[in-house]
Amino acid sequence: MSKRHWPFLLGGLLVALLLAGVVSNYASSHPDGLDSSLLKGCTVNADDEITGGSCPAQQAKDHELADSPLADYGVRGIGNDFVSTGLSGVLGVLLTFAVGGGLFWLARRRGPATPATPTATADRADEAATPSSGTR
């Protein structure tokens, strides 16, 4: 990679880290379209817990990785929600950048293909130009 690409990559990484670490804390806490459509038909309280009615969300179960260190947009063990959400975003960006960079590194071109030697091409041209002995 040429040296002129590095500032662009580092600038992009810096912007992504800033968005994930700071701006992500200001995202809406209201449920998205899928969550809100699953709650149709149920009544919920202020903590978004189902208190009555009938809806598909009542059959929802926790994911197998619900106890993982980065579950629910935060880092388990950190009491400050702002820091926990920001740190989880930063870790996600760094992990994504590392995996993507590794895949691009594996898929990169290793160098130009080796061209055919000029003597082999000239020999084939000479053979095509000379008539064979049995065709007169």
C-alpha positions as protocol buffer text, in pm:
chain_id: "A"
residue {
  index: 1
  type: MET
  ca { x: 0 y: 0 z: 0 }
}
residue {
  index: 2
  type: SER
  ca { x: 128 y: 341 z: -87 }
}
residue {
  index: 3
  type: LYS
  ca { x: 207 y: 596 z: 180 }
}
residue {
  index: 4
  type: ARG
  ca { x: -66 y: 831 z: 63 }
}
residue {
  index: 5
  type: HIS
  ca { x: -342 y: 586 z: 164 }
}
residue {
  index: 6
  type: TRP
  ca { x: -242 y: 574 z: 532 }
}
residue {
  index: 7
  type: PRO
  ca { x: -379 y: 920 z: 628 }
}
residue {
  index: 8
  type: PHE
  ca { x: -714 y: 831 z: 470 }
}
residue {
  index: 9
  type: LEU
  ca { x: -734 y: 498 z: 657 }
}
residue {
  index: 10
  type: LEU
  ca { x: -629 y: 649 z: 988 }
}
residue {
  index: 11
  type: GLY
  ca { x: -873 y: 940 z: 943 }
}
residue {
  index: 12
  type: GLY
  ca { x: -1156 y: 697 z: 874 }
}
residue {
  index: 13
  type: LEU
  ca { x: -1062 y: 490 z: 1177 }
}
residue {
  index: 14
  type: LEU
  ca { x: -1054 y: 804 z: 1393 }
}
residue {
  index: 15
  type: VAL
  ca { x: -1400 y: 914 z: 1274 }
}
residue {
  index: 16
  type: ALA
  ca { x: -1542 y: 563 z: 1334 }
}
residue {
  index: 17
  type: LEU
  ca { x: -1391 y: 553 z: 1684 }
}
residue {
  index: 18
  type: LEU
  ca { x: -1536 y: 896 z: 1764 }
}
residue {
  index: 19
  type: LEU
  ca { x: -1882 y: 797 z: 1641 }
}
residue {
  index: 20
  type: ALA
  ca { x: -1878 y: 463 z: 1821 }
}
residue {
  index: 21
  type: GLY
  ca { x: -1726 y: 596 z: 2143 }
}
residue {
  index: 22
  type: VAL
  ca { x: -1921 y: 919 z: 2189 }
}
residue {
  index: 23
  type: VAL
  ca { x: -2209 y: 965 z: 1947 }
}
residue {
  index: 24
  type: SER
  ca { x: -2346 y: 613 z: 2007 }
}
residue {
  index: 25
  type: ASN
  ca { x: -2447 y: 719 z: 2357 }
}
residue {
  index: 26
  type: TYR
  ca { x: -2697 y: 962 z: 2211 }
}
residue {
  index: 27
  type: ALA
  ca { x: -2883 y: 706 z: 1998 }
}
residue {
  index: 28
  type: SER
  ca { x: -3254 y: 660 z: 2059 }
}
residue {
  index: 29
  type: SER
  ca { x: -3350 y: 435 z: 2350 }
}
residue {
  index: 30
  type: HIS
  ca { x: -3691 y: 368 z: 2193 }
}
residue {
  index: 31
  type: PRO
  ca { x: -3738 y: 27 z: 2032 }
}
residue {
  index: 32
  type: ASP
  ca { x: -3673 y: -6 z: 1662 }
}
residue {
  index: 33
  type: GLY
  ca { x: -3932 y: -117 z: 1405 }
}
residue {
  index: 34
  type: LEU
  ca { x: -3890 y: -489 z: 1468 }
}
residue {
  index: 35
  type: ASP
  ca { x: -3916 y: -458 z: 1845 }
}
residue {
  index: 36
  type: SER
  ca { x: -4216 y: -227 z: 1829 }
}
residue {
  index: 37
  type: SER
  ca { x: -4399 y: -453 z: 1582 }
}
residue {
  index: 38
  type: LEU
  ca { x: -4343 y: -752 z: 1810 }
}
residue {
  index: 39
  type: LEU
  ca { x: -4499 y: -558 z: 2099 }
}
residue {
  index: 40
  type: LYS
  ca { x: -4824 y: -480 z: 1913 }
}
residue {
  index: 41
  type: GLY
  ca { x: -5113 y: -622 z: 2111 }
}
residue {
  index: 42
  type: CYS
  ca { x: -4934 y: -604 z: 2447 }
}
residue {
  index: 43
  type: THR
  ca { x: -4929 y: -337 z: 2710 }
}
residue {
  index: 44
  type: VAL
  ca { x: -4592 y: -238 z: 2851 }
}
residue {
  index: 45
  type: ASN
  ca { x: -4486 y: -34 z: 3154 }
}
residue {
  index: 46
  type: ALA
  ca { x: -4226 y: 245 z: 3171 }
}
residue {
  index: 47
  type: ASP
  ca { x: -3945 y: -14 z: 3192 }
}
residue {
  index: 48
  type: ASP
  ca { x: -4065 y: -176 z: 2866 }
}
residue {
  index: 49
  type: GLU
  ca { x: -4178 y: -489 z: 3051 }
}
residue {
  index: 50
  type: ILE
  ca { x: -4489 y: -662 z: 2917 }
}
residue {
  index: 51
  type: THR
  ca { x: -4775 y: -626 z: 3167 }
}
residue {
  index: 52
  type: GLY
  ca { x: -5068 y: -764 z: 2968 }
}
residue {
  index: 53
  type: GLY
  ca { x: -5222 y: -847 z: 2636 }
}
residue {
  index: 54
  type: SER
  ca { x: -5102 y: -1093 z: 2376 }
}
residue {
  index: 55
  type: CYS
  ca { x: -4813 y: -1038 z: 2135 }
}
residue {
  index: 56
  type: PRO
  ca { x: -4525 y: -1230 z: 1972 }
}
residue {
  index: 57
  type: ALA
  ca { x: -4272 y: -1069 z: 2208 }
}
residue {
  index: 58
  type: GLN
  ca { x: -4404 y: -1283 z: 2494 }
}
residue {
  index: 59
  type: GLN
  ca { x: -4233 y: -1588 z: 2341 }
}
residue {
  index: 60
  type: ALA
  ca { x: -3896 y: -1410 z: 2315 }
}
residue {
  index: 61
  type: LYS
  ca { x: -3599 y: -1579 z: 2482 }
}
residue {
  index: 62
  type: ASP
  ca { x: -3253 y: -1454 z: 2567 }
}
residue {
  index: 63
  type: HIS
  ca { x: -2984 y: -1517 z: 2310 }
}
residue {
  index: 64
  type: GLU
  ca { x: -2721 y: -1782 z: 2387 }
}
residue {
  index: 65
  type: LEU
  ca { x: -2458 y: -1508 z: 2414 }
}
residue {
  index: 66
  type: ALA
  ca { x: -2665 y: -1281 z: 2640 }
}
residue {
  index: 67
  type: ASP
  ca { x: -2405 y: -1327 z: 2917 }
}
residue {
  index: 68
  type: SER
  ca { x: -2110 y: -1236 z: 2696 }
}
residue {
  index: 69
  type: PRO
  ca { x: -1884 y: -944 z: 2793 }
}
residue {
  index: 70
  type: LEU
  ca { x: -2022 y: -713 z: 2519 }
}
residue {
  index: 71
  type: ALA
  ca { x: -2394 y: -803 z: 2536 }
}
residue {
  index: 72
  type: ASP
  ca { x: -2664 y: -531 z: 2526 }
}
residue {
  index: 73
  type: TYR
  ca { x: -2442 y: -257 z: 2378 }
}
residue {
  index: 74
  type: GLY
  ca { x: -2220 y: -232 z: 2682 }
}
residue {
  index: 75
  type: VAL
  ca { x: -1924 y: -385 z: 2861 }
}
residue {
  index: 76
  type: ARG
  ca { x: -2018 y: -606 z: 3152 }
}
residue {
  index: 77
  type: GLY
  ca { x: -1863 y: -499 z: 3482 }
}
residue {
  index: 78
  type: ILE
  ca { x: -1854 y: -125 z: 3411 }
}
residue {
  index: 79
  type: GLY
  ca { x: -2110 y: 64 z: 3619 }
}
residue {
  index: 80
  type: ASN
  ca { x: -2114 y: 388 z: 3419 }
}
residue {
  index: 81
  type: ASP
  ca { x: -2352 y: 341 z: 3123 }
}
residue {
  index: 82
  type: PHE
  ca { x: -2192 y: 619 z: 2916 }
}
residue {
  index: 83
  type: VAL
  ca { x: -1843 y: 468 z: 2947 }
}
residue {
  index: 84
  type: SER
  ca { x: -1972 y: 112 z: 2903 }
}
residue {
  index: 85
  type: THR
  ca { x: -2157 y: 191 z: 2579 }
}
residue {
  index: 86
  type: GLY
  ca { x: -1870 y: 397 z: 2439 }
}
residue {
  index: 87
  type: LEU
  ca { x: -1610 y: 134 z: 2523 }
}
residue {
  index: 88
  type: SER
  ca { x: -1820 y: -138 z: 2364 }
}
residue {
  index: 89
  type: GLY
  ca { x: -1847 y: 70 z: 2044 }
}
residue {
  index: 90
  type: VAL
  ca { x: -1472 y: 138 z: 2039 }
}
residue {
  index: 91
  type: LEU
  ca { x: -1395 y: -233 z: 2088 }
}
residue {
  index: 92
  type: GLY
  ca { x: -1637 y: -322 z: 1808 }
}
residue {
  index: 93
  type: VAL
  ca { x: -1475 y: -75 z: 1568 }
}
residue {
  index: 94
  type: LEU
  ca { x: -1124 y: -197 z: 1651 }
}
residue {
  index: 95
  type: LEU
  ca { x: -1224 y: -562 z: 1612 }
}
residue {
  index: 96
  type: THR
  ca { x: -1398 y: -493 z: 1281 }
}
residue {
  index: 97
  type: PHE
  ca { x: -1101 y: -292 z: 1154 }
}
residue {
  index: 98
  type: ALA
  ca { x: -858 y: -568 z: 1256 }
}
residue {
  index: 99
  type: VAL
  ca { x: -1061 y: -848 z: 1093 }
}
residue {
  index: 100
  type: GLY
  ca { x: -1124 y: -643 z: 776 }
}
residue {
  index: 101
  type: GLY
  ca { x: -760 y: -537 z: 754 }
}
residue {
  index: 102
  type: GLY
  ca { x: -648 y: -896 z: 802 }
}
residue {
  index: 103
  type: LEU
  ca { x: -878 y: -1019 z: 524 }
}
residue {
  index: 104
  type: PHE
  ca { x: -756 y: -747 z: 289 }
}
residue {
  index: 105
  type: TRP
  ca { x: -397 y: -831 z: 378 }
}
residue {
  index: 106
  type: LEU
  ca { x: -459 y: -1198 z: 295 }
}
residue {
  index: 107
  type: ALA
  ca { x: -630 y: -1111 z: -35 }
}
residue {
  index: 108
  type: ARG
  ca { x: -379 y: -852 z: -152 }
}
residue {
  index: 109
  type: ARG
  ca { x: -183 y: -894 z: -472 }
}
residue {
  index: 110
  type: ARG
  ca { x: 162 y: -1023 z: -409 }
}
residue {
  index: 111
  type: GLY
  ca { x: 317 y: -860 z: -715 }
}
residue {
  index: 112
  type: PRO
  ca { x: 283 y: -849 z: -1092 }
}
residue {
  index: 113
  type: ALA
  ca { x: 238 y: -1171 z: -1283 }
}
residue {
  index: 114
  type: THR
  ca { x: 553 y: -1293 z: -1455 }
}
residue {
  index: 115
  type: PRO
  ca { x: 534 y: -1215 z: -1830 }
}
residue {
  index: 116
  type: ALA
  ca { x: 624 y: -1469 z: -2094 }
}
residue {
  index: 117
  type: THR
  ca { x: 989 y: -1460 z: -2196 }
}
residue {
  index: 118
  type: PRO
  ca { x: 1058 y: -1278 z: -2524 }
}
residue {
  index: 119
  type: THR
  ca { x: 1258 y: -1569 z: -2670 }
}
residue {
  index: 120
  type: ALA
  ca { x: 971 y: -1815 z: -2627 }
}
residue {
  index: 121
  type: THR
  ca { x: 734 y: -1574 z: -2807 }
}
residue {
  index: 122
  type: ALA
  ca { x: 985 y: -1519 z: -3089 }
}
residue {
  index: 123
  type: ASP
  ca { x: 1037 y: -1894 z: -3133 }
}
residue {
  index: 124
  type: ARG
  ca { x: 661 y: -1948 z: -3174 }
}
residue {
  index: 125
  type: ALA
  ca { x: 642 y: -1666 z: -3431 }
}
residue {
  index: 126
  type: ASP
  ca { x: 930 y: -1820 z: -3632 }
}
residue {
  index: 127
  type: GLU
  ca { x: 760 y: -2160 z: -3634 }
}
residue {
  index: 128
  type: ALA
  ca { x: 437 y: -2007 z: -3766 }
}
residue {
  index: 129
  type: ALA
  ca { x: 620 y: -1815 z: -4041 }
}
residue {
  index: 130
  type: THR
  ca { x: 816 y: -2113 z: -4186 }
}
residue {
  index: 131
  type: PRO
  ca { x: 609 y: -2353 z: -4394 }
}
residue {
  index: 132
  type: SER
  ca { x: 622 y: -2716 z: -4297 }
}
residue {
  index: 133
  type: SER
  ca { x: 818 y: -2944 z: -4534 }
}
residue {
  index: 134
  type: GLY
  ca { x: 526 y: -3160 z: -4647 }
}
residue {
  index: 135
  type: THR
  ca { x: 278 y: -2895 z: -4769 }
}
residue {
  index: 136
  type: ARG
  ca { x: 391 y: -2765 z: -5110 }
}
